[in-house]
Short mmCIF file of C-alpha atoms and ligand atoms in Angstrom, two decimals:
data_model
loop_
_atom_site.label_atom_id
_atom_site.label_comp_id
_atom_site.label_asym_id
_atom_site.label_seq_id
_atom_site.Cartn_x
_atom_site.Cartn_y
_atom_site.Cartn_z
CA MET A 1 100.81 26.75 -20.71
CA ARG A 2 97.73 28.80 -20.76
CA ILE A 3 98.53 32.38 -21.85
CA ILE A 4 96.40 35.28 -23.23
CA LEU A 5 97.17 37.95 -25.56
CA LEU A 6 96.52 41.61 -25.12
CA GLY A 7 96.32 44.63 -26.61
CA PRO A 8 94.75 47.41 -28.59
CA PRO A 9 93.08 46.18 -32.69
CA GLY A 10 96.94 46.31 -34.91
CA ALA A 11 99.02 45.59 -32.06
CA GLY A 12 100.85 42.61 -33.27
CA LYS A 13 98.75 40.17 -31.72
CA GLY A 14 97.76 37.33 -34.06
CA THR A 15 101.43 38.16 -35.77
CA GLN A 16 103.04 36.87 -32.81
CA ALA A 17 100.28 34.35 -31.60
CA LYS A 18 101.52 32.41 -34.86
CA PHE A 19 105.55 32.30 -32.99
CA ILE A 20 104.23 31.46 -29.63
CA SER A 21 101.47 29.00 -30.24
CA GLU A 22 104.52 27.15 -32.42
CA LYS A 23 107.21 27.42 -29.87
CA PHE A 24 105.18 26.28 -26.96
CA GLY A 25 103.25 23.61 -29.47
CA ILE A 26 99.78 25.43 -28.31
CA PRO A 27 97.06 25.99 -30.12
CA HIS A 28 96.05 29.29 -31.16
CA ILE A 29 92.24 30.63 -30.52
CA SER A 30 91.21 33.58 -31.81
CA THR A 31 88.08 34.45 -30.90
CA GLY A 32 88.41 37.92 -33.90
CA ASP A 33 89.39 34.90 -36.85
CA ILE A 34 86.63 32.35 -35.82
CA PHE A 35 84.05 35.19 -36.01
CA MET A 36 85.64 36.48 -39.63
CA ARG A 37 85.79 32.64 -40.14
CA ASN A 38 82.05 32.25 -40.04
CA ILE A 39 81.06 35.65 -41.60
CA THR A 40 82.71 34.66 -44.93
CA GLU A 41 81.12 31.33 -44.46
CA GLY A 42 77.92 32.99 -43.99
CA THR A 43 77.15 30.68 -40.86
CA GLU A 44 74.22 31.92 -37.76
CA LEU A 45 77.36 32.96 -35.68
CA GLY A 46 78.57 35.29 -38.73
CA LYS A 47 75.58 36.38 -38.91
CA LYS A 48 75.23 37.63 -35.76
CA ALA A 49 78.27 38.84 -35.13
CA LYS A 50 79.05 40.80 -38.83
CA SER A 51 77.02 43.99 -38.19
CA PHE A 52 78.74 44.65 -34.77
CA ILE A 53 82.16 43.57 -36.27
CA ASP A 54 81.90 45.99 -39.05
CA GLN A 55 80.93 48.99 -36.95
CA GLY A 56 84.02 48.33 -34.83
CA LEU A 57 82.09 47.06 -31.87
CA LEU A 58 82.06 43.90 -29.54
CA VAL A 59 80.20 40.65 -30.15
CA PRO A 60 77.96 40.75 -27.42
CA ASP A 61 79.14 38.91 -24.22
CA GLU A 62 76.91 35.95 -24.37
CA VAL A 63 77.73 34.77 -28.05
CA THR A 64 81.21 35.26 -27.36
CA ILE A 65 81.42 33.53 -23.82
CA ASP A 66 79.54 30.78 -25.27
CA LEU A 67 81.50 30.40 -28.09
CA VAL A 68 84.94 30.23 -26.43
CA MET A 69 83.44 28.23 -23.19
CA ASN A 70 82.79 25.73 -26.33
CA ARG A 71 86.39 26.27 -27.68
CA LEU A 72 88.07 25.27 -24.18
CA ASP A 73 85.82 22.13 -24.02
CA GLN A 74 88.05 20.43 -26.79
CA ALA A 75 90.20 17.92 -25.88
CA ASP A 76 93.63 19.73 -28.02
CA VAL A 77 93.46 22.77 -25.28
CA GLU A 78 94.10 20.08 -22.28
CA GLU A 79 97.12 21.19 -22.22
CA GLY A 80 97.09 24.21 -22.48
CA TYR A 81 96.47 27.07 -24.73
CA LEU A 82 97.07 31.21 -26.59
CA LEU A 83 94.26 33.32 -26.45
CA ASP A 84 94.39 36.23 -28.84
CA GLY A 85 91.43 38.34 -28.49
CA PHE A 86 89.93 36.75 -25.47
CA PRO A 87 89.04 38.06 -22.79
CA ARG A 88 87.92 41.86 -23.94
CA THR A 89 85.46 42.75 -21.19
CA ALA A 90 85.89 42.60 -17.27
CA TYR A 91 82.98 40.15 -17.22
CA GLN A 92 84.80 37.96 -20.14
CA GLY A 93 87.64 37.94 -17.84
CA GLU A 94 85.85 36.30 -14.68
CA VAL A 95 84.00 34.00 -16.62
CA LEU A 96 87.54 32.75 -18.11
CA CYS A 97 88.98 33.04 -14.46
CA ARG A 98 86.43 30.86 -12.74
CA MET A 99 86.87 28.22 -15.59
CA ILE A 100 90.14 28.06 -14.89
CA ARG A 101 89.68 27.86 -11.67
CA LYS A 102 86.99 25.48 -11.75
CA GLY A 103 88.93 23.05 -13.54
CA GLY A 104 91.96 22.91 -11.23
CA GLN A 105 93.93 24.94 -13.66
CA VAL A 106 96.25 27.81 -13.71
CA LEU A 107 96.71 30.57 -15.77
CA ASP A 108 100.66 31.92 -16.57
CA ALA A 109 100.33 35.22 -17.69
CA ALA A 110 98.71 37.57 -19.47
CA LEU A 111 100.70 39.45 -22.40
CA LEU A 112 99.99 43.37 -22.95
CA ILE A 113 101.60 43.98 -26.33
CA ASP A 114 101.38 47.56 -25.73
CA VAL A 115 101.31 50.34 -28.60
CA PRO A 116 99.92 53.80 -28.60
CA SER A 117 97.15 54.91 -31.09
CA SER A 118 99.00 56.99 -33.13
CA TYR A 119 101.47 53.76 -34.23
CA ILE A 120 97.75 51.72 -34.56
CA ARG A 121 96.42 54.49 -37.00
CA GLU A 122 99.62 54.70 -38.88
CA ARG A 123 100.30 50.60 -39.50
CA MET A 124 96.45 49.69 -40.45
CA PRO A 125 96.37 50.78 -43.51
CA GLY A 126 98.54 48.55 -44.77
CA ARG A 127 97.77 45.62 -43.10
CA ARG A 128 96.57 42.64 -45.67
CA ILE A 129 95.23 38.73 -44.93
CA CYS A 130 94.84 35.83 -45.72
CA ARG A 131 91.21 34.96 -45.01
CA PHE A 132 92.11 31.16 -45.98
CA CYS A 133 94.63 30.52 -43.50
CA GLY A 134 94.14 33.66 -41.08
CA ALA A 135 98.29 34.59 -42.02
CA SER A 136 98.69 38.64 -41.43
CA TYR A 137 100.88 40.94 -43.59
CA HIS A 138 101.93 44.10 -44.23
CA LEU A 139 102.60 45.76 -47.15
CA GLN A 140 105.45 48.11 -45.54
CA PHE A 141 106.69 46.32 -42.51
CA ASN A 142 105.83 42.43 -43.51
CA PRO A 143 105.39 42.07 -47.38
CA PRO A 144 103.98 38.73 -47.85
CA GLU A 145 106.93 37.18 -50.64
CA GLU A 146 105.19 37.62 -53.23
CA VAL A 147 103.02 40.14 -53.79
CA GLY A 148 99.20 39.70 -52.82
CA LEU A 149 99.80 36.19 -52.24
CA CYS A 150 99.91 34.06 -48.86
CA ASP A 151 103.12 32.51 -47.97
CA HIS A 152 101.52 29.88 -46.09
CA CYS A 153 98.69 28.87 -48.31
CA GLY A 154 98.95 31.02 -51.51
CA HIS A 155 95.90 32.34 -51.24
CA GLU A 156 95.30 35.79 -52.36
CA LEU A 157 95.60 38.42 -49.78
CA ALA A 158 93.00 40.88 -48.80
CA GLU A 159 92.16 44.05 -46.75
CA ARG A 160 90.06 43.29 -43.24
CA ARG A 161 86.32 44.35 -43.62
CA ASP A 162 87.53 46.53 -40.37
CA ASP A 163 90.18 47.95 -41.08
CA HIS A 164 88.64 50.97 -42.35
CA ALA A 165 89.36 54.57 -40.54
CA GLU A 166 86.08 54.68 -38.90
CA ALA A 167 86.07 51.75 -37.58
CA VAL A 168 89.59 51.44 -36.42
CA GLU A 169 89.00 54.76 -33.85
CA GLU A 170 85.59 53.21 -32.86
CA ARG A 171 88.13 49.58 -32.06
CA LEU A 172 90.40 51.78 -30.35
CA LYS A 173 87.90 53.66 -27.92
CA VAL A 174 86.38 50.29 -27.05
CA TYR A 175 89.54 49.38 -26.40
CA GLU A 176 90.51 52.11 -24.11
CA GLU A 177 86.87 51.90 -22.41
CA GLN A 178 86.20 47.82 -22.12
CA THR A 179 89.35 46.59 -22.85
CA MET A 180 91.84 48.00 -20.76
CA PRO A 181 90.22 47.65 -17.61
CA LEU A 182 91.43 44.17 -17.59
CA ILE A 183 95.46 45.38 -17.90
CA GLU A 184 94.97 46.59 -13.95
CA PHE A 185 92.99 43.21 -13.36
CA PHE A 186 95.49 40.98 -14.25
CA GLU A 187 98.16 43.53 -12.77
CA LYS A 188 96.38 42.66 -9.40
CA LYS A 189 96.65 39.04 -10.03
CA LYS A 190 100.70 39.20 -10.95
CA LEU A 191 100.36 37.79 -14.63
CA LEU A 192 100.47 40.82 -16.60
CA LEU A 193 103.59 40.88 -18.93
CA ARG A 194 104.23 44.17 -20.44
CA ILE A 195 105.92 44.11 -23.88
CA ASP A 196 106.45 47.18 -25.98
CA GLY A 197 105.23 46.43 -29.15
CA THR A 198 106.47 49.23 -31.07
CA LYS A 199 109.70 47.75 -32.07
CA GLU A 200 110.16 45.73 -34.85
CA ILE A 201 108.44 42.08 -35.70
CA GLU A 202 111.21 40.01 -35.02
CA ALA A 203 112.08 42.48 -31.40
CA VAL A 204 108.75 41.85 -30.34
CA THR A 205 108.98 38.50 -30.68
CA ARG A 206 112.36 37.98 -28.79
CA GLU A 207 110.87 39.79 -25.65
CA ILE A 208 107.65 37.76 -25.04
CA PHE A 209 110.06 34.58 -25.67
CA GLU A 210 112.04 36.21 -23.04
CA LYS A 211 109.54 37.08 -20.39
CA LEU A 212 107.92 34.16 -21.29
CA SER A 213 110.84 32.20 -19.97
CA THR A 214 111.24 33.34 -16.66
CA LEU A 215 108.06 32.25 -15.24
CA GLU A 216 107.98 28.80 -13.20
CA ASN A 217 107.27 25.73 -14.97
CA HIS A 218 104.01 25.44 -13.98
CA GLU A 219 102.88 21.79 -15.78
P1 AP5 B 1 90.25 41.09 -33.80
O1 AP5 B 1 90.25 39.88 -34.74
O2 AP5 B 1 90.33 40.22 -32.08
O3 AP5 B 1 90.58 42.64 -33.95
P2 AP5 B 1 91.68 43.14 -32.46
O4 AP5 B 1 91.96 43.19 -31.74
O5 AP5 B 1 90.93 44.47 -33.36
O6 AP5 B 1 93.26 43.20 -32.86
P3 AP5 B 1 93.78 42.64 -34.91
O7 AP5 B 1 93.45 41.42 -35.12
O8 AP5 B 1 93.08 43.78 -35.71
O9 AP5 B 1 95.44 43.21 -34.67
P4 AP5 B 1 96.16 42.21 -34.06
O10 AP5 B 1 96.96 43.01 -32.91
O11 AP5 B 1 95.92 40.96 -34.14
O12 AP5 B 1 97.46 42.70 -34.80
P5 AP5 B 1 97.97 41.82 -36.60
O13 AP5 B 1 98.90 40.81 -35.73
O14 AP5 B 1 97.03 41.74 -37.56
O15 AP5 B 1 88.86 40.95 -33.58
C1 AP5 B 1 87.84 41.47 -34.59
C2 AP5 B 1 86.46 42.17 -34.10
O16 AP5 B 1 85.90 40.49 -33.50
C3 AP5 B 1 86.46 42.82 -33.35
O17 AP5 B 1 85.88 44.60 -33.12
C4 AP5 B 1 84.94 42.33 -32.09
O18 AP5 B 1 84.04 43.14 -33.22
C5 AP5 B 1 85.16 40.66 -32.17
N1 AP5 B 1 85.73 39.97 -30.99
C6 AP5 B 1 86.81 39.46 -30.98
N2 AP5 B 1 87.06 38.72 -30.17
C7 AP5 B 1 85.82 39.68 -29.43
C8 AP5 B 1 85.78 39.18 -27.94
N3 AP5 B 1 86.40 38.50 -26.82
N4 AP5 B 1 84.07 40.26 -27.13
C9 AP5 B 1 84.02 40.78 -28.15
N5 AP5 B 1 83.61 40.70 -29.77
C10 AP5 B 1 85.15 39.98 -29.62
O19 AP5 B 1 99.21 43.10 -36.84
C11 AP5 B 1 98.33 44.20 -37.49
C12 AP5 B 1 99.57 45.21 -38.53
O20 AP5 B 1 100.36 45.37 -38.21
C13 AP5 B 1 99.69 43.64 -39.57
O21 AP5 B 1 99.34 44.48 -41.18
C14 AP5 B 1 101.09 43.21 -39.33
O22 AP5 B 1 101.62 43.03 -40.58
C15 AP5 B 1 101.43 44.50 -38.77
N6 AP5 B 1 102.01 44.10 -37.85
C16 AP5 B 1 102.19 43.50 -36.84
N7 AP5 B 1 103.69 43.68 -35.43
C17 AP5 B 1 104.21 44.47 -36.14
C18 AP5 B 1 105.11 45.42 -35.77
N8 AP5 B 1 106.09 45.36 -34.75
N9 AP5 B 1 105.95 46.26 -36.48
C19 AP5 B 1 104.85 46.67 -37.48
N10 AP5 B 1 103.98 46.32 -37.75
C20 AP5 B 1 103.77 45.17 -37.16
MG1 MG B 2 94.33 39.38 -34.89
ZN1 ZN B 3 97.30 32.08 -46.13
#
């Protein structure tokens, strides 16, 4: 299965990606998580991406597309993958579709986790993340078992560098201007599955699984 996840910042893409990737046995590839890891490790890629991410802006297409194309060249994604946070511009969408076509493959679905901006503004201040394994928590809606520690790996949880109010506003604006056109792009290709992301985490997962189970079995 080849699936992409669309949705505003904080929609729950990363949260749901963990469940989808487990159920279908496909690698979860989050461009945001890859950038964050590189920033933490101080790599060249991290240095290139940092100022854009901190301001809530997109990392330029040439950097991001190269990164994803290299990742999709690896052996573990031959049978499928779940892309979280890519594509995010019309151009990224075109490049991905061209690449999939060239490889004689198909994209199964573009899942849109839809959440209005008012919900996002309320959700963001409560998010905590594990920098070690990428898991995402929420002080109120998805607290870890032990306060301040990751359930999966025990590392300390932290706030995300781009979750302050100013960056969130910028990310919402960027989403509206640069990513929302992709909704229509995938709708025209009859690949869009709209999910109500305002419900509880478990209810959102259920809706995703129900909608994915209606797809034809491509491979
Ligand atoms: P990225 O990391 O992709 O950020 P994003 O799209 O802004 O999305 P988030 O990761 O913030 O949110 P999410 O939807 O994963 O939500 P989560 O599950 O954590 O990208 C970061 C930056 O990298 C970008 O700004 C850009 O600079 C750069 N970048 C990345 N990809 C790029 C690309 N393709 N091109 C160019 N630049 C790129 O959930 C959020 C919170 O809500 C958590 O606290 C969670 O516990 C809680 N929650 C989840 N679901 C629910 C629910 N149903 N009810 C209540 N709370 C919930
Ligand atoms: Mg995420
Ligand atoms: Zn962890």
